[in-house]
Structure formats: C-alpha cells, structure tokens
C-alpha cells in the first residue's frame, strides 16, 4: 500500500513549523516495538491503541532502556523497526520533532503535551485509515519518511462547545474531544448552563437538574419569527458522566473548563429555584434564544447557592480553571427593586463608581468577584467573558474576549491574562457561506479561508495602540473558537458548523506567521489544497459530516428555517469602526443572533 504523497509538503493539519518528506516508507507490522520515556508514556500508549484499533495490528510496548525485549520478528517488522518517544527538555514547551526512516520512527518531545501533539501527527501521517475504528482493508500503517520540527505558537488553543442550548449525549461530547485533540487543540470550554437548560447533576440542589434540564419546546431558527417546534428538549450529565468526560479529555491532552454562567443567563436556575430571582414569581426554562431580562438577586443567599454549586463542580473537574460566564447581565430587574439599589449603595459601589458605571451596574462585577475569590480557596482560577472585566474583577481571572481586540488590550493593561475569541472572526455557528442553501443562516459569513486568516492579536493593532508585544502586565494566553448551539440541534449539525473551519482555526493558532495566511495568499491556497487532498478524507473516515467546500449537501440544508444574516462591513460602519480594535458587535441596534 503506497502512502507517499506526491509533494514534499508534510500533509498534516496543523502543518509543522519545519518539515520535509523524503523518499521511502515505513510499514509498522505486528511486533513493532513502541518505547517511551515514562513522562511521555500516556501519549505513546494513546497513539499505539488508536493505531492498533484502526489497523488491527499488534504493537508491543517496550522498556525504553532495554536494547531488545525479545519481541518476535515478522515479515513486516525487523529488529530495528520501532517507534520511540524520547524526552528532550531542550525543545520549546509543547514542542516535538519526528524523524521517520527505515529503522523506525523517533519522536522527541519537550513534555507530555508535545508528545500528544506528536502522536496526533503520526496518526495523520498514516492517512485516512488511521481515523477509522476498525480496518476497512488489510495491511499495517504506512508512514512516509520525513523529518519535522514543531511547536505551538499559543499555549491556549481552545474550542467552546455549547451543550446548554441543545443537549449533546455524552458519547457525542467524547467524540468532539477526540476531534479537538486530533487538531492539536488543548482546551475544551464546556458551556453547561444557560437560560435554555442546566446540564449538571447537583446533589446539593437537585431541582437544578430535575427541573432546569429540560424545556417544553424550542424555537426553530431565529427567535424573531416566533416559530416553535412544540417538542420537549432536555438532558443532563451525572457527576460521574462529567468525571468521565474530564478524564477522557485529560488522557488525550485536552483540558476541560466547565462553564456555569452567572449571574445572568440563569432562567433554568430560576425555573428550579424562583426565590433566587431578581423578579419574584414563577419562571420557566427559556424556549427561545437571546438575552433574558431576569437575573439572580445578588443576595447573600444567592451567593451561598452559587458557591455550593461551584464546590460540586470543583469536586468533579480536576483542571485549574472554572468559567463563571458574567456576560450579558441586564440591570433592569435590579433597578426595579429598591432593596437591591440600596444593597449596591451599602456595598459602597454607588459611591465608588468609575468611568460612568453606577453602583447597580457594578453589582455583577461584585458578585462575580466573590465567586472568583471562592474558587481561589478551592485552588481554581476564574474564567469570565469580557463584559465581566472591570474594577471589581480580581486580576487573576482570565478574560475571554468575544467583543473584539480593544477590550482584550484594556484587560491586559489592567493585568489580566486574556484569550481572544472575537465573534466577528471565530464564532463557528455563524454561516459558512452566503448562498440560499446555507442552513439557518445567522451571523457573519465566515468561510474556511476567513478562519484560516485569523490572528489572535494582530501586530497592526499593537502598532496602532503603541503597544510593544510583551510590555503589558497581562498575557495573551491564546485563542478560542466558539460552537454555540442555538441552531445546532444534533451532532450532525455540530459537525457541519465546526468542520472544516475548526481545522483552519487549529492551524491558525498553532502556527506563527499570520501575515501569510490572508485569503488569496499562497499559504491560504496551499492550506486549502492540503485540506481537500489529505485532511477531508481523514474527517470522512472519522465519520465527520463536514460542510463540503462547494456548499452543503441537500440533506444538510434547512429550507424554510429562517436565520438572521448579518453584514460585517455594514455593522462596522454603523459602529464608527475605524481600526482593528475599535468595533464592538451589538451596537446601534445590530443585535447578535447568538452570543456568549
């Protein structure tokens, strides 16, 4: 079976920083030894098991210090044919090298993260068959002879998966983890709660999942039409389900960040515990999209309730971050309550408002700061959306910036670490094309070419602001793509929205030369060719129902389901946008169809 590609370009996604193919191939057969430094063993084992499953080949884990452990020779492997995972602390963090020749494959990695990336690269080099669960044809994996060197440009290479608006069964979440890992993505922000559903089992407050996990019906398409499907929707993950997701992701080099959205986006909470609402009375889990006017009462009781829930979350997820949301918190319901206005004054917020922000508006920041402080006592670090950035937010909170670059620079100047997630660039629920066949066409047109050109923090913006890279007290951790699910009601729809654009995003945040990735550039053309020739077959073998480059298949369309297309240039002009950092979506009546 020949696997050598017709060019000297290494056909992986993301592409390595340096690499070239050489003549020849390495066939891995039964008995091929796999040796790994103890630090890198989890990644080596993960690659070995995936390869054995896909090719029905028996690879032999071996002691890296033993010269020969007696593994039998076969027609497909010689005593010298082996795969090694060696530790090399001299490489960049997350970095690795791969050399493949007649004697075998040698991986060197700086750490376990680099070994995970190297394992995924080896898997991609074996071609589309490596992404199947069982062999479709006979023969062991075939790797091209090559040498490459690679390392990530950004430490945080994330993707958000929204399971609150539309619930995804656990198996689909695990599959999404696999797909993220296959693209060297290492953060999965799991959006677990929102107005439309609560997806976490709570043993302290069980009505959260008993009542808040389902709604009586859902909006079909944009909320502006008022069209409903009349069908109940719901589901939640048990705490053991979430522990399994967390462990499954960690075993693949992916950090799960659970998001519990507070103190807005809480209609599911208020349906279960209406006494916590700013507006008293019965509530129901939202059946439509958009932003709800009601929010939590910022009371001591609500704070205690939220810390109870966060304690449960910390007991389930092992990672260092917990996301608190903090976005889109309307203050109308608070202003209607004299006692809440008085509470803001009693807390000193009204007397210390800055930049024109009054005390009631600062209640959200005060509330989130208390929760961030609580997380710190549990050894966790808060992650918030950029609306939560303000004078009350502790500086150790990570700010995820969805409204553009300006707020990111402001947050970094205030000492916060930031993650770029701009709606106008990397919201993958936004439409991928401008044709009539695009299903539920919401938001801006973001093609695969557009996403490939994404630069988390453009140098032109830094020059415009007079900022020297690295001079700000806060750090740029990386970037994150978002897969919001208002209009993605199944794994098939998630596949269509995410791929292949998520593959383009993965390369954009892994590699280091954004200027060359502009649409129409040589690098963009090369990526699109590599994507179509080498990577789309991998996705197809994995069963991913991606959007074809030419447009959706007939069965991927949603005729008659209205979206809400938005025009990026028009909104920027209406907002007075004059440079890369000055535009904030949602201004001047340009209300987002989907938001954080």
Coordinates of C-alpha atoms in Angstrom, one line a residue:
X1 CA 0.0 0.0 0.0
X2 CA 1.6 3.3 -1.1
X3 CA 1.2 6.3 1.1
X4 CA 3.9 8.7 -0.1
X5 CA 2.2 12.0 -1.1
X6 CA 3.0 13.5 -4.5
X7 CA 4.7 16.6 -3.0
X8 CA 7.3 17.3 -0.4
X9 CA 4.8 19.1 1.8
X10 CA 4.0 17.4 5.1
X11 CA 0.3 16.8 4.7
X12 CA -0.8 17.3 8.3
X13 CA -3.2 19.8 9.9
X14 CA -1.8 21.9 11.5
X15 CA 1.2 22.0 9.3
X16 CA 4.5 21.7 11.2
X17 CA 6.8 24.7 11.6
X18 CA 9.6 22.9 9.7
X19 CA 9.4 19.6 7.8
X20 CA 10.0 17.8 4.5
X21 CA 9.2 14.4 3.1
X22 CA 11.9 12.0 1.9
X23 CA 11.8 9.1 -0.4
X24 CA 10.6 5.8 1.2
X25 CA 8.1 4.5 3.6
X26 CA 8.0 2.7 6.9
X27 CA 5.5 -0.1 7.4
X28 CA 4.5 -0.9 11.0
X29 CA 3.5 -4.5 11.4
X30 CA 2.8 -7.0 14.2
X31 CA 5.5 -6.9 16.8
X32 CA 6.7 -3.4 16.1
X33 CA 8.1 -2.1 19.5
X34 CA 6.9 1.2 21.0
X35 CA 9.3 2.6 23.5
X36 CA 8.5 5.7 25.5
X37 CA 10.1 7.7 28.3
X38 CA 7.9 7.4 31.4
X39 CA 6.8 11.0 31.2
X40 CA 5.6 10.5 27.6
X41 CA 4.1 7.1 28.1
X42 CA 0.4 8.2 28.2
X43 CA 0.7 9.8 24.8
X44 CA 2.6 6.9 23.3
X45 CA 0.0 4.5 24.7
X46 CA -2.8 6.6 23.3
X47 CA -1.2 6.6 19.8
X48 CA -0.5 2.9 20.0
X49 CA -4.0 1.9 21.0
X50 CA -5.6 4.1 18.2
X51 CA -3.3 2.6 15.7
X52 CA -3.9 -1.0 16.8
X53 CA -7.7 -0.4 16.6
X54 CA -7.6 1.2 13.1
X55 CA -5.2 -1.3 11.5
X56 CA -5.8 -4.5 13.6
X57 CA -2.0 -4.6 14.2
X58 CA -0.4 -5.7 17.5
X59 CA 2.3 -3.2 18.6
X60 CA 4.4 -4.1 21.6
X61 CA 5.0 -1.6 24.4
X62 CA 8.7 -1.9 25.4
X63 CA 11.0 -0.7 28.1
X64 CA 12.9 2.3 26.7
X65 CA 16.1 1.3 28.4
X66 CA 16.1 -2.3 27.2
X67 CA 18.1 -2.9 24.0
X68 CA 15.9 -5.7 22.8
X69 CA 13.0 -7.2 24.8
X70 CA 12.7 -10.3 22.6
X71 CA 9.7 -9.2 20.5
X72 CA 9.4 -11.6 17.6
X73 CA 10.4 -10.6 14.1
X74 CA 7.7 -10.7 11.4
X75 CA 7.6 -10.1 7.7
X76 CA 6.5 -6.6 8.3
X77 CA 8.9 -5.6 11.0
X78 CA 12.6 -6.0 11.6
X79 CA 14.5 -5.9 14.9
X80 CA 15.4 -2.3 14.2
X81 CA 11.8 -1.2 13.2
X82 CA 10.4 0.5 16.3
X83 CA 8.7 3.7 17.4
X84 CA 10.3 5.8 20.1
X85 CA 9.0 8.6 22.3
X86 CA 12.1 10.3 23.8
X87 CA 12.1 13.2 26.3
X88 CA 14.0 16.3 25.1
X89 CA 13.7 19.2 27.6
X90 CA 15.6 21.4 25.3
X91 CA 12.6 21.8 22.9
X92 CA 10.1 24.5 23.3
X93 CA 7.1 23.9 25.6
X94 CA 4.6 21.7 23.8
X95 CA 7.2 21.2 21.0
X96 CA 8.4 18.0 19.4
X97 CA 10.4 16.5 16.5
X98 CA 9.7 13.5 14.3
X99 CA 12.1 11.5 12.2
X100 CA 10.9 8.5 10.2
X101 CA 13.3 6.3 8.2
X102 CA 14.0 2.6 7.5
X103 CA 14.8 1.9 11.1
X104 CA 11.6 3.3 12.6
X105 CA 10.1 6.5 13.9
X106 CA 11.7 8.6 16.6
X107 CA 9.7 11.2 18.4
X108 CA 11.4 13.7 20.7
X109 CA 9.1 15.9 22.9
X110 CA 9.7 18.5 25.5
X111 CA 6.8 17.4 27.6
X112 CA 3.6 15.3 27.6
X113 CA 1.7 18.0 25.7
X114 CA 4.3 17.8 22.9
X115 CA 4.1 14.0 22.9
X116 CA 0.3 14.2 22.5
X117 CA 0.8 16.5 19.5
X118 CA 3.4 14.2 18.0
X119 CA 1.1 11.2 18.4
X120 CA -1.6 13.0 16.5
X121 CA 0.9 13.9 13.8
X122 CA 1.9 10.3 13.5
X123 CA -1.7 9.3 13.2
X124 CA -2.4 11.8 10.5
X125 CA 0.7 10.7 8.6
X126 CA -0.8 7.2 8.4
X127 CA -3.6 8.6 6.3
X128 CA -7.4 8.4 6.4
X129 CA -7.5 4.8 7.5
X130 CA -5.9 5.8 10.8
X131 CA -9.2 7.6 11.7
X132 CA -11.3 4.5 11.5
X133 CA -12.4 2.4 14.4
X134 CA -11.6 -0.9 12.6
X135 CA -9.7 -1.7 9.4
X136 CA -11.5 -1.4 6.1
X137 CA -8.6 -3.1 4.3
X138 CA -5.7 -5.2 5.2
X139 CA -2.2 -4.1 5.9
X140 CA -0.4 -2.2 8.7
X141 CA 0.0 1.6 8.9
X142 CA 2.4 3.1 6.4
X143 CA 4.4 6.2 7.4
X144 CA 6.3 8.4 4.9
X145 CA 10.0 9.0 5.6
X146 CA 10.4 12.6 6.8
X147 CA 11.9 14.9 9.3
X148 CA 9.9 17.7 11.0
X149 CA 10.2 20.1 13.9
X150 CA 7.2 21.7 15.5
X151 CA 5.9 23.7 18.5
X152 CA 2.7 25.7 19.2
X153 CA 2.5 29.5 18.8
X154 CA 0.0 29.8 21.6
X155 CA -0.5 27.8 24.9
X156 CA -4.3 28.1 24.9
X157 CA -5.8 26.6 21.8
X158 CA -9.4 26.2 22.6
X159 CA -12.9 25.5 21.4
X160 CA -16.2 26.1 23.2
X161 CA -18.9 23.5 22.9
X162 CA -22.4 24.7 23.9
X163 CA -24.4 21.8 25.4
X164 CA -26.8 24.1 27.2
X165 CA -28.9 25.4 24.3
X166 CA -29.1 21.9 22.7
X167 CA -28.0 18.9 24.8
X168 CA -25.5 16.5 23.3
X169 CA -25.4 13.0 24.7
X170 CA -22.1 12.0 26.5
X171 CA -20.9 9.9 23.6
X172 CA -21.1 12.9 21.2
X173 CA -19.1 15.0 23.7
X174 CA -16.4 12.4 23.9
X175 CA -16.3 12.2 20.1
X176 CA -15.9 16.0 20.0
X177 CA -13.0 15.7 22.4
X178 CA -11.3 13.2 20.1
X179 CA -11.7 15.6 17.2
X180 CA -10.3 18.6 19.1
X181 CA -7.3 16.5 20.2
X182 CA -6.7 15.4 16.6
X183 CA -6.2 19.0 15.6
X184 CA -3.8 19.9 18.5
X185 CA -6.5 21.8 20.3
X186 CA -5.9 21.5 24.1
X187 CA -8.8 23.4 25.8
X188 CA -12.5 22.5 25.7
X189 CA -14.7 25.1 27.4
X190 CA -17.9 23.2 28.1
X191 CA -20.9 25.6 28.2
X192 CA -23.0 23.7 30.7
X193 CA -25.7 26.1 31.8
X194 CA -27.8 28.8 30.2
X195 CA -31.3 30.2 30.1
X196 CA -32.4 27.2 27.9
X197 CA -31.0 24.4 30.1
X198 CA -29.0 23.2 33.1
X199 CA -26.8 20.2 32.2
X200 CA -25.1 19.4 35.6
X201 CA -26.3 17.0 38.2
X202 CA -26.4 18.8 41.5
X203 CA -26.8 16.7 44.7
X204 CA -27.0 19.8 46.9
X205 CA -29.7 21.5 44.8
X206 CA -31.3 18.6 42.8
X207 CA -34.1 20.7 41.3
X208 CA -31.4 22.3 39.1
X209 CA -31.2 19.1 37.0
X210 CA -34.7 17.8 37.8
X211 CA -36.4 21.0 36.6
X212 CA -33.8 23.1 34.9
X213 CA -32.5 20.4 32.5
X214 CA -35.5 20.4 30.1
X215 CA -37.7 22.9 28.4
X216 CA -41.2 22.3 27.0
X217 CA -40.3 23.3 23.4
X218 CA -37.6 25.1 21.3
X219 CA -37.5 28.0 18.9
X220 CA -36.9 26.9 15.3
X221 CA -34.5 29.3 13.6
X222 CA -34.3 32.9 14.6
X223 CA -36.3 34.0 17.6
X224 CA -37.7 36.8 15.5
X225 CA -40.2 34.6 13.8
X226 CA -41.7 33.2 17.0
X227 CA -41.8 29.7 15.4
X228 CA -41.7 26.8 17.9
X229 CA -41.4 23.1 17.5
X230 CA -43.7 22.0 20.3
X231 CA -41.3 19.2 21.3
X232 CA -39.8 19.0 24.8
X233 CA -36.0 19.0 24.8
X234 CA -33.5 18.3 27.6
X235 CA -30.9 16.1 29.3
X236 CA -28.1 16.4 31.8
X237 CA -24.9 14.8 32.7
X238 CA -24.5 13.0 36.0
X239 CA -21.4 13.9 38.1
X240 CA -19.8 10.6 37.0
X241 CA -20.5 11.4 33.4
X242 CA -18.7 14.7 33.8
X243 CA -15.8 13.0 35.6
X244 CA -15.6 10.6 32.7
X245 CA -15.5 13.4 30.2
X246 CA -12.9 15.2 32.2
X247 CA -10.6 12.1 32.5
X248 CA -11.2 11.1 28.8
X249 CA -10.1 14.6 27.7
X250 CA -7.0 14.7 30.0
X251 CA -5.9 11.3 28.6
X252 CA -5.8 13.0 25.2
X253 CA -4.1 16.2 26.3
X254 CA -7.3 18.3 26.4
X255 CA -8.2 20.4 29.4
X256 CA -11.9 20.7 30.1
X257 CA -13.1 24.0 31.5
X258 CA -16.7 23.8 32.9
X259 CA -18.7 26.9 32.5
X260 CA -21.5 27.8 34.9
X261 CA -23.0 31.1 33.6
X262 CA -23.8 33.6 36.3
X263 CA -25.5 35.9 37.4
X264 CA -27.3 36.3 34.0
X265 CA -28.3 33.6 31.6
X266 CA -30.0 31.8 34.5
X267 CA -33.6 31.2 33.6
X268 CA -33.1 27.4 34.1
X269 CA -31.9 28.2 37.6
X270 CA -34.8 30.4 38.3
X271 CA -37.3 27.8 37.0
X272 CA -36.0 25.5 39.6
X273 CA -35.5 28.0 42.5
X274 CA -37.6 31.0 41.7
X275 CA -36.9 32.6 45.1
X276 CA -33.4 33.4 43.8
X277 CA -34.7 35.7 41.0
X278 CA -34.5 39.4 41.0
X279 CA -38.1 39.3 39.8
X280 CA -40.2 37.3 42.1
X281 CA -42.7 34.7 40.8
X282 CA -42.7 31.5 38.8
X283 CA -40.2 31.1 36.0
X284 CA -39.7 28.6 33.2
X285 CA -36.7 27.3 31.3
X286 CA -36.4 29.6 28.2
X287 CA -37.8 28.2 25.0
X288 CA -36.3 30.9 22.8
X289 CA -32.9 32.4 22.2
X290 CA -31.4 35.8 23.0
X291 CA -30.9 37.6 26.3
X292 CA -33.3 37.3 29.2
X293 CA -34.1 40.4 31.3
X294 CA -34.2 38.5 34.6
X295 CA -31.1 37.7 36.6
X296 CA -30.1 36.4 40.0
X297 CA -30.9 38.5 43.0
X298 CA -27.3 39.5 44.2
X299 CA -28.1 38.4 47.7
X300 CA -26.1 36.5 50.3
X301 CA -28.5 33.5 49.8
X302 CA -27.8 33.5 46.0
X303 CA -24.1 33.8 46.7
X304 CA -24.2 30.8 49.0
X305 CA -26.2 28.9 46.5
X306 CA -23.7 29.5 43.7
X307 CA -20.7 28.6 45.9
X308 CA -22.5 25.3 46.7
X309 CA -22.7 24.6 43.0
X310 CA -19.1 25.6 42.3
X311 CA -17.9 23.4 45.1
X312 CA -19.7 20.5 43.4
X313 CA -18.1 21.5 40.0
X314 CA -14.6 21.6 41.6
X315 CA -15.1 18.2 43.1
X316 CA -15.9 16.8 39.6
X317 CA -13.4 18.6 37.3
X318 CA -9.7 18.3 38.0
X319 CA -8.4 21.2 36.0
X320 CA -7.3 24.6 37.3
X321 CA -10.0 26.7 35.7
X322 CA -13.7 27.2 36.2
X323 CA -15.6 29.6 33.9
X324 CA -18.2 31.8 35.6
X325 CA -19.7 33.5 32.5
X326 CA -20.5 37.0 33.6
X327 CA -21.7 38.1 30.1
X328 CA -24.9 39.9 29.1
X329 CA -26.2 40.8 32.6
X330 CA -29.1 43.2 32.2
X331 CA -29.6 45.5 35.2
X332 CA -33.3 46.4 34.6
X333 CA -34.6 43.8 37.1
X334 CA -32.2 45.1 39.7
X335 CA -33.1 48.7 39.2
X336 CA -36.8 47.8 39.7
X337 CA -36.0 46.7 43.3
X338 CA -35.3 49.5 45.8
X339 CA -33.7 47.0 48.2
X340 CA -31.2 45.9 45.5
X341 CA -30.4 49.5 44.7
X342 CA -29.8 50.1 48.4
X343 CA -27.6 47.0 48.6
X344 CA -25.4 48.4 45.9
X345 CA -25.1 51.6 47.9
X346 CA -24.4 49.7 51.2
X347 CA -21.6 47.8 49.5
X348 CA -20.0 51.1 48.6
X349 CA -20.5 50.5 44.9
X350 CA -22.6 53.6 44.2
X351 CA -20.0 55.8 45.9
X352 CA -17.0 54.3 44.0
X353 CA -18.4 54.0 40.5
X354 CA -15.7 54.8 37.9
X355 CA -15.8 55.6 34.2
X356 CA -19.5 56.4 34.5
X357 CA -20.5 53.0 35.8
X358 CA -23.0 53.3 38.6
X359 CA -23.3 51.1 41.6
X360 CA -26.2 48.9 40.3
X361 CA -24.3 48.1 37.1
X362 CA -21.3 47.2 39.2
X363 CA -23.3 44.6 41.2
X364 CA -22.5 42.0 38.5
X365 CA -18.8 42.5 38.9
X366 CA -19.0 42.5 42.7
X367 CA -21.0 39.2 42.6
X368 CA -18.5 37.6 40.2
X369 CA -15.6 38.8 42.3
X370 CA -17.0 37.0 45.3
X371 CA -17.3 33.8 43.3
X372 CA -13.8 34.2 41.9
X373 CA -12.5 34.6 45.4
X374 CA -14.3 31.5 46.5
X375 CA -12.8 29.5 43.6
X376 CA -9.3 30.6 44.7
X377 CA -9.9 29.0 48.1
X378 CA -10.6 25.8 46.1
X379 CA -7.3 26.1 44.1
X380 CA -9.1 27.2 41.0
X381 CA -8.9 30.2 38.8
X382 CA -11.9 32.0 37.4
X383 CA -12.5 32.5 33.6
X384 CA -15.0 35.1 32.6
X385 CA -16.4 36.7 29.4
X386 CA -15.2 40.2 28.7
X387 CA -18.3 42.0 30.0
X388 CA -17.2 41.0 33.5
X389 CA -13.9 42.9 33.1
X390 CA -14.0 45.9 35.3
X391 CA -12.7 47.4 38.5
X392 CA -14.1 44.7 40.7
X393 CA -12.7 41.7 38.9
X394 CA -9.7 40.1 40.6
X395 CA -6.6 40.3 38.3
X396 CA -6.0 36.5 38.4
X397 CA -9.3 36.0 36.5
X398 CA -8.8 35.1 32.8
X399 CA -10.8 37.2 30.4
X400 CA -12.2 35.6 27.3
X401 CA -12.7 38.5 24.8
X402 CA -15.6 37.9 22.4
X403 CA -16.3 41.5 21.6
X404 CA -13.0 42.3 19.8
X405 CA -9.4 43.3 20.4
X406 CA -9.9 46.6 22.2
X407 CA -11.3 45.1 25.3
X408 CA -8.5 42.5 25.2
X409 CA -5.8 45.2 25.3
X410 CA -7.6 47.0 28.1
X411 CA -7.8 43.8 30.1
X412 CA -4.1 43.0 29.6
X413 CA -3.2 46.6 30.6
X414 CA -5.1 46.0 33.8
X415 CA -3.1 42.9 34.5
X416 CA -5.4 40.1 33.3
X417 CA -4.4 37.2 31.1
X418 CA -6.7 37.1 28.1
X419 CA -8.0 34.7 25.5
X420 CA -9.1 36.1 22.1
X421 CA -12.5 34.7 20.9
X422 CA -13.9 37.5 18.7
X423 CA -17.4 36.9 17.4
X424 CA -16.6 38.5 14.1
X425 CA -13.8 36.0 13.5
X426 CA -14.2 32.7 15.2
X427 CA -17.9 32.1 16.0
X428 CA -18.4 28.9 14.1
X429 CA -22.2 28.8 14.4
X430 CA -22.1 31.8 12.1
X431 CA -22.9 31.0 8.5
X432 CA -20.1 29.5 6.4
X433 CA -21.3 30.8 3.1
X434 CA -23.6 33.4 1.6
X435 CA -25.8 31.2 -0.6
X436 CA -29.5 30.4 -0.2
X437 CA -28.8 26.8 0.6
X438 CA -26.9 27.6 3.9
X439 CA -28.8 26.1 6.8
X440 CA -30.2 28.6 9.4
X441 CA -28.0 31.4 8.1
X442 CA -27.2 33.5 11.2
X443 CA -24.4 36.0 11.8
X444 CA -21.5 36.9 9.6
X445 CA -20.1 34.9 6.7
X446 CA -17.0 33.2 8.0
X447 CA -15.6 30.9 5.3
X448 CA -12.8 28.4 5.9
X449 CA -10.5 31.0 4.2
X450 CA -11.6 33.7 6.6
X451 CA -11.0 31.5 9.7
X452 CA -7.6 30.4 8.4
X453 CA -6.6 34.1 8.3
X454 CA -7.4 34.7 11.9
X455 CA -4.7 36.3 14.0
X456 CA -5.4 36.5 17.8
X457 CA -3.6 39.8 18.3
X458 CA -2.6 41.5 15.0
X459 CA 0.7 43.4 15.0
X460 CA -1.0 46.3 13.2
X461 CA -3.3 46.7 16.2
X462 CA -0.4 46.8 18.6
X463 CA 1.3 49.4 16.4
X464 CA -1.9 51.4 16.3
X465 CA -2.1 51.4 20.1
X466 CA 1.6 52.0 20.5
X467 CA 1.9 48.7 22.4
X468 CA 5.1 46.7 22.4
X469 CA 4.4 42.9 22.5
X470 CA 5.0 41.6 25.9
X471 CA 5.1 45.0 27.6
X472 CA 1.6 44.8 29.1
X473 CA 1.3 43.2 32.6
X474 CA -1.3 40.7 31.4
X475 CA -0.5 37.9 28.9
X476 CA -2.1 36.7 25.7
X477 CA -2.7 33.1 26.5
X478 CA -4.1 32.2 23.1
X479 CA -7.4 32.0 21.3
X480 CA -10.7 30.0 21.3
X481 CA -13.3 29.2 18.6
X482 CA -16.9 29.0 19.7
X483 CA -19.6 26.5 18.7
X484 CA -22.8 27.9 20.1
X485 CA -25.8 25.6 19.6
X486 CA -29.0 27.6 19.3
X487 CA -29.3 26.3 15.8
X488 CA -27.2 23.1 16.1
X489 CA -29.7 20.6 17.5
X490 CA -27.6 17.4 16.9
X491 CA -24.1 16.1 16.4
X492 CA -24.6 16.2 12.7
X493 CA -25.3 19.9 12.8
X494 CA -22.3 20.5 15.1
X495 CA -20.2 18.7 12.5
X496 CA -21.4 20.9 9.7
X497 CA -20.8 24.1 11.6
X498 CA -17.5 23.2 13.1
X499 CA -15.7 21.4 10.2
X500 CA -13.6 22.1 8.3
X501 CA -13.5 25.6 9.8
X502 CA -12.2 24.3 13.1
X503 CA -9.3 22.7 11.3
X504 CA -8.5 26.1 9.8
X505 CA -8.7 27.7 13.3
X506 CA -6.4 25.0 14.7
X507 CA -3.7 25.7 12.2
X508 CA -4.1 29.5 12.7
X509 CA -3.5 29.3 16.5
X510 CA -0.8 26.6 16.2
X511 CA 1.4 28.3 13.6
X512 CA 3.3 31.6 13.8
X513 CA 3.1 33.6 10.5
X514 CA -0.3 35.2 10.3
X515 CA 0.6 37.7 7.6
X516 CA 1.0 34.9 5.1
X517 CA -2.4 33.4 5.8
X518 CA -4.6 36.1 4.3
X519 CA -7.3 34.9 1.8
X520 CA -5.8 34.6 -1.6
X521 CA -2.3 34.2 -0.3
X522 CA 0.0 31.3 -1.3
X523 CA -0.2 29.9 2.2
X524 CA -4.0 30.0 2.1
X525 CA -4.1 28.3 -1.2
X526 CA -1.7 25.6 0.0
X527 CA -3.7 25.0 3.1
X528 CA -7.0 24.6 1.2
X529 CA -5.3 22.2 -1.2
X530 CA -3.8 20.2 1.7
X531 CA -7.2 20.3 3.5
X532 CA -9.1 18.9 0.5
X533 CA -6.5 16.4 -0.6
X534 CA -5.4 15.0 2.7
X535 CA -7.5 16.2 5.7
X536 CA -11.1 16.0 4.5
X537 CA -10.6 12.2 3.8
X538 CA -9.4 11.9 7.4
X539 CA -12.6 13.6 8.6
X540 CA -14.7 11.5 6.4
X541 CA -13.1 8.3 7.7
X542 CA -13.8 9.5 11.3
X543 CA -17.4 9.9 10.3
X544 CA -17.5 13.7 10.5
X545 CA -20.3 15.2 8.4
X546 CA -18.4 18.4 7.5
X547 CA -19.5 21.1 5.2
X548 CA -18.2 20.4 1.7
X549 CA -16.1 23.2 0.2
X550 CA -18.6 23.6 -2.6
X551 CA -21.5 24.0 -0.2
X552 CA -24.0 21.9 1.8
X553 CA -25.3 18.6 0.7
X554 CA -29.1 18.6 0.1
X555 CA -29.6 16.8 3.4
X556 CA -27.5 19.4 5.3
X557 CA -29.8 22.2 4.2
X558 CA -32.7 23.5 6.3
X559 CA -35.2 25.0 3.8
X560 CA -37.9 27.2 5.4
X561 CA -36.0 27.7 8.6
X562 CA -35.2 31.4 8.9
X563 CA -31.9 32.7 10.2
X564 CA -30.7 36.3 10.8
X565 CA -27.8 37.1 8.5
X566 CA -25.6 40.0 9.5
X567 CA -23.3 42.1 7.4
X568 CA -19.9 42.6 9.0
X569 CA -18.9 45.7 6.9
X570 CA -22.2 47.4 7.5
X571 CA -22.1 46.8 11.2
X572 CA -18.6 48.1 11.5
X573 CA -19.5 51.2 9.6
X574 CA -22.6 51.8 11.7
X575 CA -20.5 51.5 14.9
X576 CA -18.0 54.0 13.6
X577 CA -15.3 51.4 13.3
X578 CA -12.0 53.0 12.3
X579 CA -9.4 50.3 13.1
X580 CA -8.8 46.8 14.2
X581 CA -9.5 47.4 17.8
X582 CA -12.5 49.8 17.8
X583 CA -15.5 47.7 16.9
X584 CA -17.9 46.1 19.4
X585 CA -20.7 43.9 18.0
X586 CA -24.2 44.6 19.0
X587 CA -24.0 48.4 18.9
X588 CA -26.5 50.6 17.2
X589 CA -29.3 48.0 17.0
X590 CA -27.1 45.3 15.5
X591 CA -28.3 42.7 18.0
X592 CA -26.4 39.4 17.8
X593 CA -28.4 36.3 17.0
X594 CA -26.1 34.3 19.2
X595 CA -23.8 35.5 21.9
X596 CA -21.9 34.2 24.8

